[in-house]
Amino acid sequence: MMLEAGLVGARFVHLACVIISFGAALFPLYSCLSADSSERLGRQLNPILITAALGALLSGLAWFGLTVANMSGELADAVDRDTLASVLWDTDFGHVWAVRAPLMILLIAAIQLPGVSHLNRRAIAIVTFLAAILLASLAGIGHTQVNEGTSARIHVTSDVAHLLAAGAWLGGLLPLSLFLASNQKVRVPNRGVMRVLSRFSGMGYAAVAVLLASGSINSWFLVGSLSHLISTTYGQLLLVKSGLFVLMVLLAAANRFWLVPAMAQSPTANGSESMLAKLRGHVLGEQVVGLIVVGVVSVLGTLDPAMHGS
């Protein structure tokens, strides 16, 4: 039980850190920040990116070690050099981690580039690219491995799309909240604020569409039938995850179709500022629900798929 709890915890921290690394780095590339906003956000994001990358490395090492211990059934094997080396070089799981570990170190180094703290497009694009590969590579160590041939390729492709869409949306909420907090004293509606909100909404539309499509494909491979969805622990947790996803979509829809238009059309500054405060609250709510979703996903990754488990 302690081993399983540790594995879930390591998976949760790792997935959250990689999502933040990707989504936070991607945000400046599509949000069309003004020069002042870019400078402020860059100073705030740089320590967050470094912390997230370091957290990904440490939790990733813990994830690998605890998985090795889970394979062998002995907690001591999590730090046994021979056992770790055997899994690293003799299994597909280990081969993926042999690539991911240096990639995480490379990501940490890339964040140290001088231009990252100023959100220089070339520097931040390098960080985004490395974080995207790191996030997408998780598709190579999950339940996609239960399939073979064409089915495996379709499942892996779908899972990669699912991970990247989730990373763009969930990870982008953090820099969005920082941006809104830094503009809380700006008179609204403000053209720069409204432009960033519009760009984030556009990205959100695309992310939700990809999540729905890829989630349906993944569920087909891992659940297979309505009875499996209802009668298995995996299926029941998947229903919980789906419910939380719907809640996030509803919060995002309220932002896009109620709060942002009301903020733009408010006849008084106080009215717009009130709507902006509510918007910040909704974004915070999305982040909290998103973290719960990551927690559910972390548990799902330790369970047998509904088609094969109970």
PDB file of C-alpha atoms in Angstrom:
ATOM      1  CA  MET A   1       0.000   0.000   0.000  1.00  0.00           C
ATOM      2  CA  MET A   2       2.810   2.429   0.879  1.00  0.00           C
ATOM      3  CA  LEU A   3       4.567   1.589  -2.376  1.00  0.00           C
ATOM      4  CA  GLU A   4       1.426   2.219  -4.413  1.00  0.00           C
ATOM      5  CA  ALA A   5       0.751   5.505  -2.606  1.00  0.00           C
ATOM      6  CA  GLY A   6       4.314   6.622  -3.275  1.00  0.00           C
ATOM      7  CA  LEU A   7       3.986   5.721  -6.943  1.00  0.00           C
ATOM      8  CA  VAL A   8       0.738   7.667  -7.288  1.00  0.00           C
ATOM      9  CA  GLY A   9       2.340  10.649  -5.533  1.00  0.00           C
ATOM     10  CA  ALA A  10       5.406  10.589  -7.777  1.00  0.00           C
ATOM     11  CA  ARG A  11       3.251  10.330 -10.889  1.00  0.00           C
ATOM     12  CA  PHE A  12       1.082  13.238  -9.709  1.00  0.00           C
ATOM     13  CA  VAL A  13       4.002  15.576  -9.009  1.00  0.00           C
ATOM     14  CA  HIS A  14       5.756  14.619 -12.241  1.00  0.00           C
ATOM     15  CA  LEU A  15       2.695  15.058 -14.445  1.00  0.00           C
ATOM     16  CA  ALA A  16       1.796  18.377 -12.796  1.00  0.00           C
ATOM     17  CA  CYS A  17       5.348  19.702 -13.203  1.00  0.00           C
ATOM     18  CA  VAL A  18       5.622  18.693 -16.862  1.00  0.00           C
ATOM     19  CA  ILE A  19       2.188  20.158 -17.633  1.00  0.00           C
ATOM     20  CA  ILE A  20       3.208  23.444 -16.012  1.00  0.00           C
ATOM     21  CA  SER A  21       6.533  23.440 -17.878  1.00  0.00           C
ATOM     22  CA  PHE A  22       4.818  23.040 -21.244  1.00  0.00           C
ATOM     23  CA  GLY A  23       1.709  25.167 -20.745  1.00  0.00           C
ATOM     24  CA  ALA A  24       3.527  28.039 -19.031  1.00  0.00           C
ATOM     25  CA  ALA A  25       6.239  28.164 -21.709  1.00  0.00           C
ATOM     26  CA  LEU A  26       3.677  27.960 -24.527  1.00  0.00           C
ATOM     27  CA  PHE A  27       1.513  30.807 -23.167  1.00  0.00           C
ATOM     28  CA  PRO A  28       3.769  33.721 -24.266  1.00  0.00           C
ATOM     29  CA  LEU A  29       4.005  32.291 -27.791  1.00  0.00           C
ATOM     30  CA  TYR A  30       0.288  32.702 -28.585  1.00  0.00           C
ATOM     31  CA  SER A  31      -0.979  35.322 -26.126  1.00  0.00           C
ATOM     32  CA  CYS A  32       0.363  38.470 -27.863  1.00  0.00           C
ATOM     33  CA  LEU A  33       1.551  40.110 -24.649  1.00  0.00           C
ATOM     34  CA  SER A  34       2.503  43.765 -24.674  1.00  0.00           C
ATOM     35  CA  ALA A  35       6.144  44.647 -23.968  1.00  0.00           C
ATOM     36  CA  ASP A  36       5.382  45.674 -20.371  1.00  0.00           C
ATOM     37  CA  SER A  37       3.258  42.596 -19.663  1.00  0.00           C
ATOM     38  CA  SER A  38       5.892  40.344 -21.234  1.00  0.00           C
ATOM     39  CA  GLU A  39       8.603  41.782 -18.991  1.00  0.00           C
ATOM     40  CA  ARG A  40       6.490  41.399 -15.828  1.00  0.00           C
ATOM     41  CA  LEU A  41       5.316  37.899 -16.673  1.00  0.00           C
ATOM     42  CA  GLY A  42       8.830  36.811 -17.646  1.00  0.00           C
ATOM     43  CA  ARG A  43      10.157  37.717 -14.206  1.00  0.00           C
ATOM     44  CA  GLN A  44       7.351  35.715 -12.588  1.00  0.00           C
ATOM     45  CA  LEU A  45       7.487  32.711 -14.902  1.00  0.00           C
ATOM     46  CA  ASN A  46      11.243  32.108 -14.832  1.00  0.00           C
ATOM     47  CA  PRO A  47      11.425  30.764 -11.231  1.00  0.00           C
ATOM     48  CA  ILE A  48       8.212  28.793 -11.831  1.00  0.00           C
ATOM     49  CA  LEU A  49       9.682  27.126 -14.926  1.00  0.00           C
ATOM     50  CA  ILE A  50      12.899  26.278 -13.090  1.00  0.00           C
ATOM     51  CA  THR A  51      11.009  24.861 -10.107  1.00  0.00           C
ATOM     52  CA  ALA A  52       8.695  22.836 -12.354  1.00  0.00           C
ATOM     53  CA  ALA A  53      11.610  21.393 -14.350  1.00  0.00           C
ATOM     54  CA  LEU A  54      13.518  20.447 -11.181  1.00  0.00           C
ATOM     55  CA  GLY A  55      10.329  18.957  -9.742  1.00  0.00           C
ATOM     56  CA  ALA A  56       9.839  16.935 -12.926  1.00  0.00           C
ATOM     57  CA  LEU A  57      13.381  15.551 -12.694  1.00  0.00           C
ATOM     58  CA  LEU A  58      13.201  14.577  -9.016  1.00  0.00           C
ATOM     59  CA  SER A  59       9.677  13.134  -9.210  1.00  0.00           C
ATOM     60  CA  GLY A  60      10.593  11.361 -12.454  1.00  0.00           C
ATOM     61  CA  LEU A  61      13.519   9.617 -10.771  1.00  0.00           C
ATOM     62  CA  ALA A  62      11.210   8.665  -7.897  1.00  0.00           C
ATOM     63  CA  TRP A  63       8.583   7.385 -10.362  1.00  0.00           C
ATOM     64  CA  PHE A  64      11.153   5.208 -12.117  1.00  0.00           C
ATOM     65  CA  GLY A  65      12.589   3.821  -8.889  1.00  0.00           C
ATOM     66  CA  LEU A  66       9.194   3.063  -7.356  1.00  0.00           C
ATOM     67  CA  THR A  67       8.022   1.406 -10.585  1.00  0.00           C
ATOM     68  CA  VAL A  68      11.091  -0.835 -10.488  1.00  0.00           C
ATOM     69  CA  ALA A  69      10.268  -1.700  -6.879  1.00  0.00           C
ATOM     70  CA  ASN A  70       6.666  -2.404  -7.876  1.00  0.00           C
ATOM     71  CA  MET A  71       7.851  -4.715 -10.648  1.00  0.00           C
ATOM     72  CA  SER A  72      10.093  -6.689  -8.308  1.00  0.00           C
ATOM     73  CA  GLY A  73       7.848  -6.512  -5.271  1.00  0.00           C
ATOM     74  CA  GLU A  74      10.660  -5.241  -3.052  1.00  0.00           C
ATOM     75  CA  LEU A  75      10.870  -1.601  -1.958  1.00  0.00           C
ATOM     76  CA  ALA A  76      14.642  -1.937  -1.536  1.00  0.00           C
ATOM     77  CA  ASP A  77      14.977  -2.461  -5.298  1.00  0.00           C
ATOM     78  CA  ALA A  78      14.006   1.190  -5.801  1.00  0.00           C
ATOM     79  CA  VAL A  79      17.614   2.044  -4.909  1.00  0.00           C
ATOM     80  CA  ASP A  80      19.342  -1.183  -5.965  1.00  0.00           C
ATOM     81  CA  ARG A  81      21.796  -0.289  -8.724  1.00  0.00           C
ATOM     82  CA  ASP A  82      21.767  -3.664 -10.503  1.00  0.00           C
ATOM     83  CA  THR A  83      17.984  -3.920 -10.532  1.00  0.00           C
ATOM     84  CA  LEU A  84      17.597  -0.334 -11.739  1.00  0.00           C
ATOM     85  CA  ALA A  85      20.143  -0.894 -14.509  1.00  0.00           C
ATOM     86  CA  SER A  86      18.442  -4.111 -15.586  1.00  0.00           C
ATOM     87  CA  VAL A  87      15.053  -2.408 -15.962  1.00  0.00           C
ATOM     88  CA  LEU A  88      16.608   0.672 -17.580  1.00  0.00           C
ATOM     89  CA  TRP A  89      18.404  -1.210 -20.354  1.00  0.00           C
ATOM     90  CA  ASP A  90      16.337  -4.388 -20.747  1.00  0.00           C
ATOM     91  CA  THR A  91      12.738  -3.123 -20.868  1.00  0.00           C
ATOM     92  CA  ASP A  92      10.761  -0.791 -23.134  1.00  0.00           C
ATOM     93  CA  PHE A  93       9.749   1.151 -20.022  1.00  0.00           C
ATOM     94  CA  GLY A  94      13.395   1.654 -19.157  1.00  0.00           C
ATOM     95  CA  HIS A  95      14.341   2.667 -22.697  1.00  0.00           C
ATOM     96  CA  VAL A  96      11.806   5.521 -22.614  1.00  0.00           C
ATOM     97  CA  TRP A  97      13.144   6.706 -19.269  1.00  0.00           C
ATOM     98  CA  ALA A  98      16.711   6.507 -20.569  1.00  0.00           C
ATOM     99  CA  VAL A  99      15.678   9.204 -23.055  1.00  0.00           C
ATOM    100  CA  ARG A 100      13.445  11.188 -20.695  1.00  0.00           C
ATOM    101  CA  ALA A 101      16.073  11.636 -17.938  1.00  0.00           C
ATOM    102  CA  PRO A 102      18.628  13.530 -20.055  1.00  0.00           C
ATOM    103  CA  LEU A 103      15.759  15.417 -21.697  1.00  0.00           C
ATOM    104  CA  MET A 104      14.728  16.743 -18.278  1.00  0.00           C
ATOM    105  CA  ILE A 105      18.299  17.851 -17.592  1.00  0.00           C
ATOM    106  CA  LEU A 106      18.386  19.551 -20.997  1.00  0.00           C
ATOM    107  CA  LEU A 107      15.115  21.328 -20.175  1.00  0.00           C
ATOM    108  CA  ILE A 108      16.575  22.664 -16.923  1.00  0.00           C
ATOM    109  CA  ALA A 109      19.615  23.928 -18.825  1.00  0.00           C
ATOM    110  CA  ALA A 110      17.444  25.556 -21.514  1.00  0.00           C
ATOM    111  CA  ILE A 111      15.483  27.522 -18.916  1.00  0.00           C
ATOM    112  CA  GLN A 112      18.785  29.113 -17.878  1.00  0.00           C
ATOM    113  CA  LEU A 113      19.103  30.746 -21.316  1.00  0.00           C
ATOM    114  CA  PRO A 114      19.288  34.537 -20.841  1.00  0.00           C
ATOM    115  CA  GLY A 115      16.315  35.243 -23.083  1.00  0.00           C
ATOM    116  CA  VAL A 116      13.864  33.027 -21.177  1.00  0.00           C
ATOM    117  CA  SER A 117      13.381  35.462 -18.293  1.00  0.00           C
ATOM    118  CA  HIS A 118      12.554  38.173 -20.855  1.00  0.00           C
ATOM    119  CA  LEU A 119      10.265  35.827 -22.812  1.00  0.00           C
ATOM    120  CA  ASN A 120      12.422  36.090 -25.916  1.00  0.00           C
ATOM    121  CA  ARG A 121      10.469  34.121 -28.535  1.00  0.00           C
ATOM    122  CA  ARG A 122      13.404  32.019 -29.708  1.00  0.00           C
ATOM    123  CA  ALA A 123      14.522  31.113 -26.181  1.00  0.00           C
ATOM    124  CA  ILE A 124      11.014  30.391 -24.916  1.00  0.00           C
ATOM    125  CA  ALA A 125      10.277  28.359 -28.069  1.00  0.00           C
ATOM    126  CA  ILE A 126      13.231  26.087 -27.261  1.00  0.00           C
ATOM    127  CA  VAL A 127      11.900  25.530 -23.736  1.00  0.00           C
ATOM    128  CA  THR A 128       8.398  24.875 -25.095  1.00  0.00           C
ATOM    129  CA  PHE A 129       9.713  22.356 -27.630  1.00  0.00           C
ATOM    130  CA  LEU A 130      11.680  20.399 -25.008  1.00  0.00           C
ATOM    131  CA  ALA A 131       8.750  20.443 -22.579  1.00  0.00           C
ATOM    132  CA  ALA A 132       6.406  19.260 -25.354  1.00  0.00           C
ATOM    133  CA  ILE A 133       8.643  16.268 -26.119  1.00  0.00           C
ATOM    134  CA  LEU A 134       8.903  15.472 -22.421  1.00  0.00           C
ATOM    135  CA  LEU A 135       5.128  15.599 -21.980  1.00  0.00           C
ATOM    136  CA  ALA A 136       4.398  13.652 -25.177  1.00  0.00           C
ATOM    137  CA  SER A 137       6.899  10.929 -24.221  1.00  0.00           C
ATOM    138  CA  LEU A 138       4.624   9.914 -21.344  1.00  0.00           C
ATOM    139  CA  ALA A 139       2.503   8.192 -24.002  1.00  0.00           C
ATOM    140  CA  GLY A 140       5.331   5.671 -24.353  1.00  0.00           C
ATOM    141  CA  ILE A 141       5.170   4.402 -20.764  1.00  0.00           C
ATOM    142  CA  GLY A 142       1.450   4.191 -20.119  1.00  0.00           C
ATOM    143  CA  HIS A 143      -1.489   2.023 -21.066  1.00  0.00           C
ATOM    144  CA  THR A 144      -0.811   2.543 -24.766  1.00  0.00           C
ATOM    145  CA  GLN A 145       1.609  -0.370 -24.475  1.00  0.00           C
ATOM    146  CA  VAL A 146      -1.248  -2.890 -24.153  1.00  0.00           C
ATOM    147  CA  ASN A 147      -1.859  -2.634 -27.913  1.00  0.00           C
ATOM    148  CA  GLU A 148       0.209  -3.837 -30.858  1.00  0.00           C
ATOM    149  CA  GLY A 149       0.618  -2.925 -34.503  1.00  0.00           C
ATOM    150  CA  THR A 150      -1.690  -0.319 -36.023  1.00  0.00           C
ATOM    151  CA  SER A 151      -3.833  -0.147 -32.890  1.00  0.00           C
ATOM    152  CA  ALA A 152      -0.758   0.742 -30.845  1.00  0.00           C
ATOM    153  CA  ARG A 153       0.238   3.512 -33.261  1.00  0.00           C
ATOM    154  CA  ILE A 154      -3.271   4.998 -33.232  1.00  0.00           C
ATOM    155  CA  HIS A 155      -3.453   4.786 -29.440  1.00  0.00           C
ATOM    156  CA  VAL A 156      -0.026   6.369 -28.929  1.00  0.00           C
ATOM    157  CA  THR A 157      -0.824   9.186 -31.379  1.00  0.00           C
ATOM    158  CA  SER A 158      -4.134   9.834 -29.643  1.00  0.00           C
ATOM    159  CA  ASP A 159      -2.486   9.826 -26.218  1.00  0.00           C
ATOM    160  CA  VAL A 160       0.199  12.265 -27.369  1.00  0.00           C
ATOM    161  CA  ALA A 161      -2.504  14.638 -28.630  1.00  0.00           C
ATOM    162  CA  HIS A 162      -4.413  14.232 -25.352  1.00  0.00           C
ATOM    163  CA  LEU A 163      -1.347  15.022 -23.253  1.00  0.00           C
ATOM    164  CA  LEU A 164      -0.350  18.083 -25.273  1.00  0.00           C
ATOM    165  CA  ALA A 165      -3.886  19.493 -25.308  1.00  0.00           C
ATOM    166  CA  ALA A 166      -4.202  18.994 -21.558  1.00  0.00           C
ATOM    167  CA  GLY A 167      -0.801  20.590 -21.042  1.00  0.00           C
ATOM    168  CA  ALA A 168      -1.656  23.627 -23.160  1.00  0.00           C
ATOM    169  CA  TRP A 169      -4.920  24.239 -21.300  1.00  0.00           C
ATOM    170  CA  LEU A 170      -4.073  23.273 -17.705  1.00  0.00           C
ATOM    171  CA  GLY A 171      -0.515  24.563 -17.832  1.00  0.00           C
ATOM    172  CA  GLY A 172      -1.639  27.800 -19.460  1.00  0.00           C
ATOM    173  CA  LEU A 173      -3.980  28.615 -16.577  1.00  0.00           C
ATOM    174  CA  LEU A 174      -1.053  29.473 -14.295  1.00  0.00           C
ATOM    175  CA  PRO A 175       0.487  32.218 -16.472  1.00  0.00           C
ATOM    176  CA  LEU A 176      -3.034  33.453 -17.266  1.00  0.00           C
ATOM    177  CA  SER A 177      -3.759  33.871 -13.546  1.00  0.00           C
ATOM    178  CA  LEU A 178      -0.432  35.668 -13.062  1.00  0.00           C
ATOM    179  CA  PHE A 179      -1.241  37.960 -15.990  1.00  0.00           C
ATOM    180  CA  LEU A 180      -4.685  38.789 -14.603  1.00  0.00           C
ATOM    181  CA  ALA A 181      -3.281  39.419 -11.119  1.00  0.00           C
ATOM    182  CA  SER A 182      -0.664  41.806 -12.501  1.00  0.00           C
ATOM    183  CA  ASN A 183      -3.394  43.723 -14.359  1.00  0.00           C
ATOM    184  CA  GLN A 184      -5.898  43.969 -11.509  1.00  0.00           C
ATOM    185  CA  LYS A 185      -5.231  47.712 -11.131  1.00  0.00           C
ATOM    186  CA  VAL A 186      -5.390  48.395 -14.861  1.00  0.00           C
ATOM    187  CA  ARG A 187      -8.520  50.162 -16.024  1.00  0.00           C
ATOM    188  CA  VAL A 188     -10.701  47.641 -17.852  1.00  0.00           C
ATOM    189  CA  PRO A 189     -11.797  46.990 -20.496  1.00  0.00           C
ATOM    190  CA  ASN A 190      -8.207  47.246 -21.664  1.00  0.00           C
ATOM    191  CA  ARG A 191      -7.218  46.333 -25.224  1.00  0.00           C
ATOM    192  CA  GLY A 192      -4.147  44.365 -24.117  1.00  0.00           C
ATOM    193  CA  VAL A 193      -6.077  42.401 -21.481  1.00  0.00           C
ATOM    194  CA  MET A 194      -8.931  41.615 -23.848  1.00  0.00           C
ATOM    195  CA  ARG A 195      -6.488  40.482 -26.563  1.00  0.00           C
ATOM    196  CA  VAL A 196      -4.769  38.027 -24.215  1.00  0.00           C
ATOM    197  CA  LEU A 197      -8.111  36.656 -23.001  1.00  0.00           C
ATOM    198  CA  SER A 198      -9.255  36.219 -26.603  1.00  0.00           C
ATOM    199  CA  ARG A 199      -6.062  34.368 -27.534  1.00  0.00           C
ATOM    200  CA  PHE A 200      -6.347  32.080 -24.513  1.00  0.00           C
ATOM    201  CA  SER A 201      -9.978  31.324 -25.352  1.00  0.00           C
ATOM    202  CA  GLY A 202      -9.000  30.413 -28.916  1.00  0.00           C
ATOM    203  CA  MET A 203      -6.365  28.017 -27.630  1.00  0.00           C
ATOM    204  CA  GLY A 204      -8.908  26.625 -25.160  1.00  0.00           C
ATOM    205  CA  TYR A 205     -11.413  25.842 -27.934  1.00  0.00           C
ATOM    206  CA  ALA A 206      -8.783  23.839 -29.804  1.00  0.00           C
ATOM    207  CA  ALA A 207      -7.605  22.077 -26.628  1.00  0.00           C
ATOM    208  CA  VAL A 208     -11.117  21.015 -25.607  1.00  0.00           C
ATOM    209  CA  ALA A 209     -11.858  19.691 -29.109  1.00  0.00           C
ATOM    210  CA  VAL A 210      -8.639  17.639 -29.111  1.00  0.00           C
ATOM    211  CA  LEU A 211      -9.299  16.378 -25.576  1.00  0.00           C
ATOM    212  CA  LEU A 212     -12.795  15.208 -26.513  1.00  0.00           C
ATOM    213  CA  ALA A 213     -11.641  13.432 -29.670  1.00  0.00           C
ATOM    214  CA  SER A 214      -8.517  11.844 -28.201  1.00  0.00           C
ATOM    215  CA  GLY A 215     -10.280  10.967 -24.945  1.00  0.00           C
ATOM    216  CA  SER A 216     -12.951   9.083 -26.897  1.00  0.00           C
ATOM    217  CA  ILE A 217     -10.301   7.138 -28.818  1.00  0.00           C
ATOM    218  CA  ASN A 218      -8.363   6.311 -25.654  1.00  0.00           C
ATOM    219  CA  SER A 219     -11.534   5.163 -23.914  1.00  0.00           C
ATOM    220  CA  TRP A 220     -12.335   2.866 -26.824  1.00  0.00           C
ATOM    221  CA  PHE A 221      -8.991   1.123 -26.379  1.00  0.00           C
ATOM    222  CA  LEU A 222      -8.982   1.040 -22.565  1.00  0.00           C
ATOM    223  CA  VAL A 223     -12.668   0.598 -21.656  1.00  0.00           C
ATOM    224  CA  GLY A 224     -14.342  -0.930 -24.669  1.00  0.00           C
ATOM    225  CA  SER A 225     -17.915  -1.149 -23.399  1.00  0.00           C
ATOM    226  CA  LEU A 226     -20.464   0.568 -21.165  1.00  0.00           C
ATOM    227  CA  SER A 227     -20.499  -2.404 -18.765  1.00  0.00           C
ATOM    228  CA  HIS A 228     -16.738  -2.105 -18.248  1.00  0.00           C
ATOM    229  CA  LEU A 229     -17.136   1.631 -17.676  1.00  0.00           C
ATOM    230  CA  ILE A 230     -19.688   1.096 -14.919  1.00  0.00           C
ATOM    231  CA  SER A 231     -18.500  -2.116 -13.267  1.00  0.00           C
ATOM    232  CA  THR A 232     -14.725  -1.561 -12.955  1.00  0.00           C
ATOM    233  CA  THR A 233     -12.727   0.718 -10.662  1.00  0.00           C
ATOM    234  CA  TYR A 234     -10.890   2.073 -13.701  1.00  0.00           C
ATOM    235  CA  GLY A 235     -14.146   2.888 -15.470  1.00  0.00           C
ATOM    236  CA  GLN A 236     -15.654   4.539 -12.402  1.00  0.00           C
ATOM    237  CA  LEU A 237     -12.596   6.760 -11.928  1.00  0.00           C
ATOM    238  CA  LEU A 238     -12.746   7.606 -15.614  1.00  0.00           C
ATOM    239  CA  LEU A 239     -16.333   8.773 -15.083  1.00  0.00           C
ATOM    240  CA  VAL A 240     -15.126  10.959 -12.202  1.00  0.00           C
ATOM    241  CA  LYS A 241     -12.425  12.401 -14.453  1.00  0.00           C
ATOM    242  CA  SER A 242     -15.005  13.068 -17.181  1.00  0.00           C
ATOM    243  CA  GLY A 243     -17.274  14.848 -14.694  1.00  0.00           C
ATOM    244  CA  LEU A 244     -14.401  17.067 -13.549  1.00  0.00           C
ATOM    245  CA  PHE A 245     -13.564  17.814 -17.194  1.00  0.00           C
ATOM    246  CA  VAL A 246     -17.163  18.923 -17.790  1.00  0.00           C
ATOM    247  CA  LEU A 247     -16.922  21.187 -14.728  1.00  0.00           C
ATOM    248  CA  MET A 248     -13.756  22.797 -16.136  1.00  0.00           C
ATOM    249  CA  VAL A 249     -15.454  23.324 -19.489  1.00  0.00           C
ATOM    250  CA  LEU A 250     -18.426  24.967 -17.769  1.00  0.00           C
ATOM    251  CA  LEU A 251     -16.123  27.333 -15.851  1.00  0.00           C
ATOM    252  CA  ALA A 252     -14.267  28.182 -19.063  1.00  0.00           C
ATOM    253  CA  ALA A 253     -17.560  28.719 -20.915  1.00  0.00           C
ATOM    254  CA  ALA A 254     -18.763  31.055 -18.168  1.00  0.00           C
ATOM    255  CA  ASN A 255     -15.565  33.043 -18.574  1.00  0.00           C
ATOM    256  CA  ARG A 256     -15.838  33.260 -22.349  1.00  0.00           C
ATOM    257  CA  PHE A 257     -19.566  33.876 -22.769  1.00  0.00           C
ATOM    258  CA  TRP A 258     -20.473  35.737 -19.569  1.00  0.00           C
ATOM    259  CA  LEU A 259     -17.608  37.355 -17.650  1.00  0.00           C
ATOM    260  CA  VAL A 260     -15.420  38.578 -20.521  1.00  0.00           C
ATOM    261  CA  PRO A 261     -18.328  40.121 -22.524  1.00  0.00           C
ATOM    262  CA  ALA A 262     -19.739  41.683 -19.353  1.00  0.00           C
ATOM    263  CA  MET A 263     -16.324  43.106 -18.516  1.00  0.00           C
ATOM    264  CA  ALA A 264     -15.967  44.579 -22.010  1.00  0.00           C
ATOM    265  CA  GLN A 265     -19.455  46.096 -22.031  1.00  0.00           C
ATOM    266  CA  SER A 266     -19.597  47.391 -18.469  1.00  0.00           C
ATOM    267  CA  PRO A 267     -20.406  51.131 -18.445  1.00  0.00           C
ATOM    268  CA  THR A 268     -18.303  51.723 -15.305  1.00  0.00           C
ATOM    269  CA  ALA A 269     -14.735  50.916 -14.305  1.00  0.00           C
ATOM    270  CA  ASN A 270     -15.955  49.428 -11.020  1.00  0.00           C
ATOM    271  CA  GLY A 271     -18.240  47.057 -12.874  1.00  0.00           C
ATOM    272  CA  SER A 272     -15.434  45.888 -15.147  1.00  0.00           C
ATOM    273  CA  GLU A 273     -13.063  45.442 -12.221  1.00  0.00           C
ATOM    274  CA  SER A 274     -15.703  43.376 -10.414  1.00  0.00           C
ATOM    275  CA  MET A 275     -16.015  41.105 -13.425  1.00  0.00           C
ATOM    276  CA  LEU A 276     -12.229  40.848 -13.662  1.00  0.00           C
ATOM    277  CA  ALA A 277     -12.113  39.736 -10.019  1.00  0.00           C
ATOM    278  CA  LYS A 278     -14.737  37.067 -10.738  1.00  0.00           C
ATOM    279  CA  LEU A 279     -12.734  35.985 -13.776  1.00  0.00           C
ATOM    280  CA  ARG A 280      -9.631  35.526 -11.626  1.00  0.00           C
ATOM    281  CA  GLY A 281     -11.704  33.419  -9.238  1.00  0.00           C
ATOM    282  CA  HIS A 282     -12.948  31.211 -12.068  1.00  0.00           C
ATOM    283  CA  VAL A 283      -9.421  30.734 -13.409  1.00  0.00           C
ATOM    284  CA  LEU A 284      -8.302  29.716  -9.918  1.00  0.00           C
ATOM    285  CA  GLY A 285     -11.227  27.291  -9.770  1.00  0.00           C
ATOM    286  CA  GLU A 286     -10.167  25.765 -13.090  1.00  0.00           C
ATOM    287  CA  GLN A 287      -6.650  25.267 -11.716  1.00  0.00           C
ATOM    288  CA  VAL A 288      -7.931  23.517  -8.587  1.00  0.00           C
ATOM    289  CA  VAL A 289     -10.210  21.210 -10.578  1.00  0.00           C
ATOM    290  CA  GLY A 290      -7.377  20.608 -13.045  1.00  0.00           C
ATOM    291  CA  LEU A 291      -5.074  19.464 -10.232  1.00  0.00           C
ATOM    292  CA  ILE A 292      -7.765  17.051  -9.040  1.00  0.00           C
ATOM    293  CA  VAL A 293      -7.991  15.695 -12.609  1.00  0.00           C
ATOM    294  CA  VAL A 294      -4.208  15.164 -12.605  1.00  0.00           C
ATOM    295  CA  GLY A 295      -4.591  13.305  -9.307  1.00  0.00           C
ATOM    296  CA  VAL A 296      -7.258  11.024 -10.793  1.00  0.00           C
ATOM    297  CA  VAL A 297      -5.076  10.399 -13.853  1.00  0.00           C
ATOM    298  CA  SER A 298      -2.176   9.505 -11.551  1.00  0.00           C
ATOM    299  CA  VAL A 299      -4.303   6.824  -9.897  1.00  0.00           C
ATOM    300  CA  LEU A 300      -5.661   5.549 -13.237  1.00  0.00           C
ATOM    301  CA  GLY A 301      -2.103   4.992 -14.438  1.00  0.00           C
ATOM    302  CA  THR A 302      -1.510   2.453 -11.668  1.00  0.00           C
ATOM    303  CA  LEU A 303      -4.671   0.433 -12.421  1.00  0.00           C
ATOM    304  CA  ASP A 304      -5.335  -2.199 -15.045  1.00  0.00           C
ATOM    305  CA  PRO A 305      -7.450  -0.826 -17.916  1.00  0.00           C
ATOM    306  CA  ALA A 306     -11.159  -1.542 -17.601  1.00  0.00           C
ATOM    307  CA  MET A 307     -10.954  -4.072 -20.432  1.00  0.00           C
ATOM    308  CA  HIS A 308      -8.490  -6.157 -18.405  1.00  0.00           C
ATOM    309  CA  GLY A 309      -9.134  -5.310 -14.769  1.00  0.00           C
ATOM    310  CA  SER A 310     -11.782  -4.910 -12.146  1.00  0.00           C
TER     311      SER A 310
END
